Coordinates of C-alpha atoms in Angstrom, one line a residue:
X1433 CA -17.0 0.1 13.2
X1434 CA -16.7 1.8 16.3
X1435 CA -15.6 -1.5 18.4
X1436 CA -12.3 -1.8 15.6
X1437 CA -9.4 -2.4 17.9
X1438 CA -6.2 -1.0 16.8
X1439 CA -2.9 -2.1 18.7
X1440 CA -0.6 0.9 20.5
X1441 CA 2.0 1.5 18.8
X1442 CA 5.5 0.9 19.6
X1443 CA 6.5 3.1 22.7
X1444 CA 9.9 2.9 23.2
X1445 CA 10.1 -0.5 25.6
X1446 CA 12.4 -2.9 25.3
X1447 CA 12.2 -4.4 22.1
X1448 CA 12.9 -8.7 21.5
X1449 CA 16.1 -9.1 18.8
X1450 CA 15.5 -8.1 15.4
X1451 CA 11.9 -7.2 16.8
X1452 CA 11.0 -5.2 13.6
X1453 CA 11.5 -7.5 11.1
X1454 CA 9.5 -10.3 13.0
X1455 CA 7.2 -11.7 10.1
X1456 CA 8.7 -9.1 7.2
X1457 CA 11.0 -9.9 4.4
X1458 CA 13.8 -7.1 5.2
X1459 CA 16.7 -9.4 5.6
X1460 CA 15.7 -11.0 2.6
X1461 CA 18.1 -10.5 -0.2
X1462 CA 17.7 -8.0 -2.3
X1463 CA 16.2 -9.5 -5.9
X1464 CA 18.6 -8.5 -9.1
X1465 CA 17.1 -5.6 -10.6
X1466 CA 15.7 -5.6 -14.2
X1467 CA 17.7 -3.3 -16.6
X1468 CA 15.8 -0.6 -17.7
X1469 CA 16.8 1.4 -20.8
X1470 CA 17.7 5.1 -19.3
X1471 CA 15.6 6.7 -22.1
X1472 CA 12.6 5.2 -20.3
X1473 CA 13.0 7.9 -17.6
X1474 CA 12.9 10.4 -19.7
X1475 CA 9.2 12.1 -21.1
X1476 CA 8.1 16.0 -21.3
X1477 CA 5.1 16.6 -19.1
X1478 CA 1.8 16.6 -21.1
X1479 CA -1.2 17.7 -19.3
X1480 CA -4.2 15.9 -20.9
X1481 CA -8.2 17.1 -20.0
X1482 CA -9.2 14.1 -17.7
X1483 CA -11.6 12.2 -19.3
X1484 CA -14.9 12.1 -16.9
X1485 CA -15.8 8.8 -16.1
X1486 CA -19.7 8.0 -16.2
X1487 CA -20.5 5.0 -13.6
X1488 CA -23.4 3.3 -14.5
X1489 CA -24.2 2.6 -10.9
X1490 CA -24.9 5.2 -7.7
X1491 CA -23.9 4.0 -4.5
X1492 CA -28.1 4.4 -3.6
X1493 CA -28.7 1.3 -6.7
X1494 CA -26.4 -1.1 -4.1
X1495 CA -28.1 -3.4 -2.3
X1496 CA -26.7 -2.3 0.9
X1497 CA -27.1 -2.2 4.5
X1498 CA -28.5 0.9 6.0
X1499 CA -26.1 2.1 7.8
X1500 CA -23.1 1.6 5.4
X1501 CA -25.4 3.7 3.1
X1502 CA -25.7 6.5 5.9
X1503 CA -21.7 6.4 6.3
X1504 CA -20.9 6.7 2.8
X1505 CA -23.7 9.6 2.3
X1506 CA -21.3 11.1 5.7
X1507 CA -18.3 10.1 3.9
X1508 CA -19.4 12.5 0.3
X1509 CA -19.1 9.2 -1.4
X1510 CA -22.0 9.9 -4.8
X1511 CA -20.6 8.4 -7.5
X1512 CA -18.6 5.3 -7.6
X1513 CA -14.7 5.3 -9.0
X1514 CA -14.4 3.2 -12.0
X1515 CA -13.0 0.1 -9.9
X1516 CA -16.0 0.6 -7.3
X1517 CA -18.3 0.9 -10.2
X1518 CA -17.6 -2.8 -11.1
X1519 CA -15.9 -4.3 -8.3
X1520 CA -19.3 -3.9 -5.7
X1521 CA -21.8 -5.5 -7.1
X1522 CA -20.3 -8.6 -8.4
X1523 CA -19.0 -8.9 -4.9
X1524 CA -22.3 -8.6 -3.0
X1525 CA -23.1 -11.1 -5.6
X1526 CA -20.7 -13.3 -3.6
X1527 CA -18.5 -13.7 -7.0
X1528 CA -14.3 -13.7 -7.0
X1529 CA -12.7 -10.6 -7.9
X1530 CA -9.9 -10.1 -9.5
X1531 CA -9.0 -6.0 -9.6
X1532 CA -6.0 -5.1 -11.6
X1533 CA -6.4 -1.3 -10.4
X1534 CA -2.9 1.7 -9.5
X1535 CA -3.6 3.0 -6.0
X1536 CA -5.3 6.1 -5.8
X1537 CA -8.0 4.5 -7.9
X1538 CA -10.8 4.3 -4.6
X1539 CA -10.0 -0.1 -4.7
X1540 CA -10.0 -0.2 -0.8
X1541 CA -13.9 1.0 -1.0
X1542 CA -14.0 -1.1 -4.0
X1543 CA -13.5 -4.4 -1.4
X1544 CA -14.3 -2.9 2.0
X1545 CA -18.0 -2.0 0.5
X1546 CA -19.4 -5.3 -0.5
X1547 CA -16.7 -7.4 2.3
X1548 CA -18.5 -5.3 5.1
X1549 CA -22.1 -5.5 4.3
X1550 CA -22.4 -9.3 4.0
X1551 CA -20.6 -9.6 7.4
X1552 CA -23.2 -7.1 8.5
X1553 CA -25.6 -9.4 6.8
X1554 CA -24.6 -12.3 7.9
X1555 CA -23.4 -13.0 11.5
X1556 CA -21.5 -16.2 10.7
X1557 CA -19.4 -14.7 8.2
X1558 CA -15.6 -13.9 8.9
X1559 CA -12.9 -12.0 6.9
X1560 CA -9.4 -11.5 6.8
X1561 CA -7.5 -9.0 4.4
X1562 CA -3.6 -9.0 3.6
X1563 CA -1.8 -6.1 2.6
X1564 CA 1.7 -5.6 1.6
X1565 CA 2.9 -2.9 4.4
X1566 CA 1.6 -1.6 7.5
X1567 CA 1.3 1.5 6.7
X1568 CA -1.3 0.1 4.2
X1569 CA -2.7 -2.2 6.4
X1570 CA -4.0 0.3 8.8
X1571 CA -4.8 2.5 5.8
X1572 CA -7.2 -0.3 5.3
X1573 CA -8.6 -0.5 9.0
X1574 CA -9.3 3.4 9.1
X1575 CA -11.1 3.2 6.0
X1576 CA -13.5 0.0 7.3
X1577 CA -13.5 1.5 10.7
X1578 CA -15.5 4.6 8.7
X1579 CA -17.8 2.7 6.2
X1580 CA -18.5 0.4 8.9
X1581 CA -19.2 2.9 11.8
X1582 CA -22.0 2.2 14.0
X1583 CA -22.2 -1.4 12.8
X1584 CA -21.4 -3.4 16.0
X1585 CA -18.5 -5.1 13.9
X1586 CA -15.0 -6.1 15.5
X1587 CA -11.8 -5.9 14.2
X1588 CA -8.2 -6.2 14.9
X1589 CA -4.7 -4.8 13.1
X1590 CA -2.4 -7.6 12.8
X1591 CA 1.1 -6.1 12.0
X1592 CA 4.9 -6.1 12.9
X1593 CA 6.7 -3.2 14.6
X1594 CA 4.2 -3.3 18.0
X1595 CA 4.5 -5.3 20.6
X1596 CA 2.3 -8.7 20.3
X1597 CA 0.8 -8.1 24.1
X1598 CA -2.6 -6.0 22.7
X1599 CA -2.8 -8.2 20.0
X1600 CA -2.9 -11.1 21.8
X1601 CA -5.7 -9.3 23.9
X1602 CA -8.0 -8.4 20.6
X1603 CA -7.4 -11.6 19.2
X1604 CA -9.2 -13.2 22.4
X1605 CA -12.3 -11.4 21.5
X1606 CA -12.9 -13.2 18.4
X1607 CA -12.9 -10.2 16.0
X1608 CA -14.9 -11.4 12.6
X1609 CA -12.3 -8.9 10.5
X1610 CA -9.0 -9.4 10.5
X1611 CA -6.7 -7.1 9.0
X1612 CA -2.5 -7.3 9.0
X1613 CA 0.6 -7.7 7.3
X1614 CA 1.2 -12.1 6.1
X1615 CA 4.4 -11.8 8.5
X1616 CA 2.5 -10.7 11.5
X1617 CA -0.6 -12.9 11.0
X1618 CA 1.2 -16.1 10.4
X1619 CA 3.1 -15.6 13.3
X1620 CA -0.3 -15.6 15.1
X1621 CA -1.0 -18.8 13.3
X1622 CA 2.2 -20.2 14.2
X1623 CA 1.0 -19.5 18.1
X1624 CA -2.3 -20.8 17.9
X1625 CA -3.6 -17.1 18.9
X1626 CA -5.4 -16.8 15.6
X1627 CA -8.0 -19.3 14.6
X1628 CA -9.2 -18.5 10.3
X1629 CA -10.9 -21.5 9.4
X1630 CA -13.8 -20.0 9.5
X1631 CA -13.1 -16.9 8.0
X1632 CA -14.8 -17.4 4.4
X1633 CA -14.2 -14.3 2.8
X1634 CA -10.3 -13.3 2.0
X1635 CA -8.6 -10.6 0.3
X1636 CA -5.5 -9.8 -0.9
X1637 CA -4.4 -6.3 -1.4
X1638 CA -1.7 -5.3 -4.0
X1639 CA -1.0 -9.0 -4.6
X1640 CA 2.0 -7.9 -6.9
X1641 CA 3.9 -6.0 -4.3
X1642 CA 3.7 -9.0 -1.6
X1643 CA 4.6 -11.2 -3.6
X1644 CA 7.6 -9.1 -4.4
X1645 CA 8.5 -8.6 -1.0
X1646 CA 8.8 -12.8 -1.1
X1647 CA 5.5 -13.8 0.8
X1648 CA 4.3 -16.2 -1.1
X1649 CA 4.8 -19.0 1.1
X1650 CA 3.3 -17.0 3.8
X1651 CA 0.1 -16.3 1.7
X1652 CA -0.3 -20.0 0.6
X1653 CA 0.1 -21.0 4.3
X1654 CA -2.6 -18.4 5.3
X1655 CA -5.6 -19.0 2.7
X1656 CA -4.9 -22.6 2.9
X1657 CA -5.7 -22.1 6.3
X1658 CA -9.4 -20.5 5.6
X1659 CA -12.3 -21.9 4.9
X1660 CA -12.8 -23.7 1.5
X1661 CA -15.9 -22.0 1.0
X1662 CA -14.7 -18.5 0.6
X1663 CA -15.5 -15.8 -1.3
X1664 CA -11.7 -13.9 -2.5
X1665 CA -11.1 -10.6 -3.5
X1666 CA -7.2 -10.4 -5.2
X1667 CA -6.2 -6.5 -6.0
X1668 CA -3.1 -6.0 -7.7
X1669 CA -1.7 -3.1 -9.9
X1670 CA -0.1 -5.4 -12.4
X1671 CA -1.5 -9.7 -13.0
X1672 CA 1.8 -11.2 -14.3
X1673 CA 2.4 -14.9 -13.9
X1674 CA 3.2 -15.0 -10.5
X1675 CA 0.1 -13.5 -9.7
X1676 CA -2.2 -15.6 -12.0
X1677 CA -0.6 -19.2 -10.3
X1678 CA -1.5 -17.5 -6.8
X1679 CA -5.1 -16.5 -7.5
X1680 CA -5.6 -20.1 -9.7
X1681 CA -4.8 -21.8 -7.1
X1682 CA -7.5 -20.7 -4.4
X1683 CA -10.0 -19.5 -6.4
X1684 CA -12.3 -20.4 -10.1
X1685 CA -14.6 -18.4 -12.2
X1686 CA -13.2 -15.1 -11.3
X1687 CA -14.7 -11.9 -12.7
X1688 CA -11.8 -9.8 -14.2
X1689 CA -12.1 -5.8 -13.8
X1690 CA -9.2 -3.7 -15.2
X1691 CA -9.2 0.1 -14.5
X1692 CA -5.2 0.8 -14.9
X1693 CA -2.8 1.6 -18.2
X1694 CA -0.3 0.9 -16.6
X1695 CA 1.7 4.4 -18.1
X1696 CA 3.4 6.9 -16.5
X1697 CA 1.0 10.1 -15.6
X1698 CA 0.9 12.6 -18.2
X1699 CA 1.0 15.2 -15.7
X1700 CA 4.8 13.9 -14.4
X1701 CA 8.0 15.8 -15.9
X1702 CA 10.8 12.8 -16.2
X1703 CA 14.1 13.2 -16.8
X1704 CA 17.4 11.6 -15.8
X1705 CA 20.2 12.9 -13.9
X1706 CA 23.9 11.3 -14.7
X1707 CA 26.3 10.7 -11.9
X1708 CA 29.2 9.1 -11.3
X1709 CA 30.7 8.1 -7.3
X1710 CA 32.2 11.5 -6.4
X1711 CA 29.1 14.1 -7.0
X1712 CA 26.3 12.0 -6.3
X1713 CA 25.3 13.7 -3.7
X1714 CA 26.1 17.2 -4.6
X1715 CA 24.1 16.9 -7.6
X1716 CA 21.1 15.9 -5.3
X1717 CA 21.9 18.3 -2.9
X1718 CA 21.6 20.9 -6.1
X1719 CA 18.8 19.9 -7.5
X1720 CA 16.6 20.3 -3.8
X1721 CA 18.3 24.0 -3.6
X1722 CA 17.4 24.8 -7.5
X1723 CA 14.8 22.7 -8.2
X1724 CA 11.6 24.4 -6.5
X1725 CA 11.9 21.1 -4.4
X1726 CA 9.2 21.8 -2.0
X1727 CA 8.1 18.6 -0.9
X1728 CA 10.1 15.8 -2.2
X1729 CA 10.0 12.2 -1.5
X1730 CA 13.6 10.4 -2.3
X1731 CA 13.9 6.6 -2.8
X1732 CA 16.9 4.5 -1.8
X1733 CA 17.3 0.6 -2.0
X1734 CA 17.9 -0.4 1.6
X1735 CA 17.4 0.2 5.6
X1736 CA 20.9 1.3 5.5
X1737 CA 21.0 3.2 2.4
X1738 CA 18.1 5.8 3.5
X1739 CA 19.3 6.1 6.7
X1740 CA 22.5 6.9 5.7
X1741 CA 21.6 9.4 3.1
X1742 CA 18.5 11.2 5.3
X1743 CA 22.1 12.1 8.0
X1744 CA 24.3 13.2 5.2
X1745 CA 21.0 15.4 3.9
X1746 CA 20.2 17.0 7.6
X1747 CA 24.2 17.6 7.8
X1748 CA 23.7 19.9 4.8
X1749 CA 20.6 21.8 6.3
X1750 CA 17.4 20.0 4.9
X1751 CA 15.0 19.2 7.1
X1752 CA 14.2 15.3 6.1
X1753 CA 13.5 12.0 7.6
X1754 CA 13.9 8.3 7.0
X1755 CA 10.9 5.4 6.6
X1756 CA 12.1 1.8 6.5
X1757 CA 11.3 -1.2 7.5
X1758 CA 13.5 -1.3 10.5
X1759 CA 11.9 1.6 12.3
X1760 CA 9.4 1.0 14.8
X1761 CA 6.1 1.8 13.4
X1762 CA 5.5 4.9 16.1
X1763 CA 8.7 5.8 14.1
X1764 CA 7.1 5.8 10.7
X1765 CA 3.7 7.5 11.4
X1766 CA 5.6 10.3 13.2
X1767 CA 7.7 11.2 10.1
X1768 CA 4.9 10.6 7.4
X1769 CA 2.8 13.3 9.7
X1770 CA 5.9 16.0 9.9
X1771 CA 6.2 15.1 6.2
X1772 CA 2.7 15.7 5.5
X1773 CA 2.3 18.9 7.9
X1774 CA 5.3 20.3 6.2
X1775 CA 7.3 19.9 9.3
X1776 CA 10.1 18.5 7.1
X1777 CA 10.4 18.7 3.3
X1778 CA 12.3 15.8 2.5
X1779 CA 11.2 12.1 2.9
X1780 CA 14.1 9.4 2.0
X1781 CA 12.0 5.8 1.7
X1782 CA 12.7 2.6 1.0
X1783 CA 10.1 0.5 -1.8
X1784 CA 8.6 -1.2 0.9
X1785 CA 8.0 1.8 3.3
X1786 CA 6.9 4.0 0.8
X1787 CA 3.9 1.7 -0.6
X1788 CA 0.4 2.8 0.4
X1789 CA 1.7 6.3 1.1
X1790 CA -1.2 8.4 0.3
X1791 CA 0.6 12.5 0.9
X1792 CA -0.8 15.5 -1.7
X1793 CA 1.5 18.0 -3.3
X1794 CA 4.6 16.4 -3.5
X1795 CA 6.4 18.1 -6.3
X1796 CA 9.1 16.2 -7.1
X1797 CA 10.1 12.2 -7.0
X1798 CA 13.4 11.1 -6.8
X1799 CA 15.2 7.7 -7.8
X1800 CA 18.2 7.9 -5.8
X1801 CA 18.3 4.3 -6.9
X1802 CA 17.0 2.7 -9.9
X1803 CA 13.6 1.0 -9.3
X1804 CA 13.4 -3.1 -9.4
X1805 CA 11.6 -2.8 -12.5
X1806 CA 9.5 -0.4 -14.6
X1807 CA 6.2 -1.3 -13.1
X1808 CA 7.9 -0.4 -9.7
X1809 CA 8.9 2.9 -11.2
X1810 CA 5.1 3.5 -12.7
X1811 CA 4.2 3.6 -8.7
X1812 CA 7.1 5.1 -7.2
X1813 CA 6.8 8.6 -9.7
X1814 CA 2.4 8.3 -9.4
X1815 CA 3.4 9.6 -6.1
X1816 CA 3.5 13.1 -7.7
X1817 CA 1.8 15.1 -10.1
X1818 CA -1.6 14.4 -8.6
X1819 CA -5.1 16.2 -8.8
X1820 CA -3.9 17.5 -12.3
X1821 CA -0.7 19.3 -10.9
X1822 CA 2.5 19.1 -12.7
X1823 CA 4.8 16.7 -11.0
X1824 CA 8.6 16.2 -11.6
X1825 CA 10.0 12.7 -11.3
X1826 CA 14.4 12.8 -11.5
X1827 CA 16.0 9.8 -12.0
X1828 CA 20.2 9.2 -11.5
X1829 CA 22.1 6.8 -13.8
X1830 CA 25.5 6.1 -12.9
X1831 CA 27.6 7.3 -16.5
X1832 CA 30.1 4.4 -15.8
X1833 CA 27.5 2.1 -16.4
X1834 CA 25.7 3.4 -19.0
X1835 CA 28.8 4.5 -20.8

């Protein structure tokens, strides 16, 4: 996918009012968080021997293109994940997918696979895929831009935080893959820059989380806007109500793959930490001096929140940074590389910023603040104790409250 266009990111110029949250839900208000009973935070680390998974499929028994097979021979990609195991052929069957699938579990493959070879296939065909974040929407590009290299196919990233000038430009190309944030690519709607009736194949990445975030609206407004005759592909770590109404309503005879527990790892130390307003802070700043704290990610609730805490952190010595939603997204690739080169050792995020984030050998999670919910707290500590490593995951419950 050597033609995938990919917009510059934000450089520094003068940005219009509010500019970053054009098409995002971070003014929205905060949702009341479900209570959560403190002893859920707590479990003993118990290393398990990983179960090998035998796929019943090789990527060679796929019916695919030649030069997708070539890419994924270049890629080391031998034996299908359990989700691209029975996500791929059903969808090169042209069947609806629903994939209830953690992250980490190969599900971008799982789509991008059978979604790139029919419009490989088929010249008439058009897709567009929706993702929660940016940071996992070009997560998403990267990974077709490999699998699809050499193709001929076009593409454009469709998200907030960069300046609407390039994508206007792509978009005038008539790119058959469409990738972006529902903010961003509505507001391209809105404009009349971006034309999807034709675009018969649609997928929705982490379906849960967007809907969280409150896009709902947007989503209906975008399928609805897509061709009736579509093939969809709806990923989602958890398929709760809200999920179900959205993928009943634009799509019938789905085939249903599950390839989560939806448990805390095994391989995660939890435990709680109790506070009250006074030592907060100390006690975090003691646990990343004691704590073998190498590489920590620490999660906060707001914009403000994370940036306020990263400053009082860097005031005490530690070398950290902030990703939220209000920073540009030049902003939030720079940290997550100085994070991920060990440049700093200390990443404050919000939810929202944090989804997608795919870093290795992060020892220790942190809830600054309690999680909306347990399944967001499943994803938040996944972010450690990885590749059979021993994570920790530290959680702080205000005593007053739980008094």
């Amino acid at each position: 996918m050597s033609q995938f266009r990919k917009s510059r990111p934000f450089n520094g110029g003068r940005p219009v009012r509010n500019y970053q949250n054009r098409g995002g839900s971070q003014n929205r208000r905060q949702p009341k968080k479900a209570y959560i009973h403190p002893s859920k935070f707590v479990q003993s680390a118990s290393p398990q021997t990983e179960q090998v998974y035998v796929p019943e499929h090789s990527f060679k028994d796929f019916a695919l293109v030649e030069i997708i097979k070539t890419n994924l021979d270049a890629m080391n990609y031998q034996h299908p994940s359990p989700i691209q195991d029975q996500a791929i052929q059903p969808g090169l069957e042209g069947k609806d997918i629903v994939g209830i699938a953690n992250t980490g579990t190969g599900k971008t493959a799982a789509f991008a696979i059978p979604v790139l070879n029919r419009l490989i296939t088929e010249r008439a065909s058009k897709a567009i895929i929706l993702a929660p974040t940016r940071e996992l929407a070009e997560q998403i590009e990267q990974q077709c831009r490999v699998i699809g290299r050499g193709s001929g196919l076009d593409g454009v990233l469709l998200i907030g935080g960069v300046p609407m000038g390039p994508q206007l430009r792509d978009l005038k190309n008539n790119p058959r893959i469409i990738i972006g944030t529902p903010g961003r690519i509505k507001d391209h709607l809105t404009r009349g820059s971006l034309k999807i009736k034709d675009c018969n194949i649609a997928v929705l990445d982490e379906v849960d989380r967007m809907l969280d975030m409150g896009f709902v609206h947007d989503i209906t407004h975008i399928l609805s806007n897509t061709s009736t005759d579509r093939q969809g592909y709806y990923f989602s770590a958890t398929l709760d109500a809200r999920v179900r109404d959205v993928i009943n309503k634009f799509s019938n005879n789905v085939t249903h793959i599950t390839v989560k527990s939806g448990d805390t790892s095994s391989n995660v130390e939890q435990n709680i930490v109790m506070h009250n307003a006074q030592n907060k802070l100390d006690k975090l700043h003691d646990i990343l001096i004691h704590d073998s704290t190498s590489k920590t990610i620490i999660f906060d609730d707001t914009h403000r929140l994370v940036e306020k805490l990263s400053k009082e952190l860097a005031v005490r010595g530690f070398k950290t940074e902030a990703i939220h939603g209000g920073k540009s997204q030049s902003q939030r690739k720079n940290a997550l590389k100085k994070f991920k080169n060990n440049e700093v050792t200390v990443l404050v995020a919000t939810d929202v910023a944090a989804r997608g984030l795919d870093v290795s050998d992060v020892t220790h999670v942190i809830n600054y603040s309690l999680p909306q919910s347990y399944d967001d707290y499943v994803h938040r500590i996944g972010r450690t104790g990885r590749a059979g490593k021993i994570g920790n995951a530290l959680t702080f419950i205000d005593e007053k409250v739980e008094r």
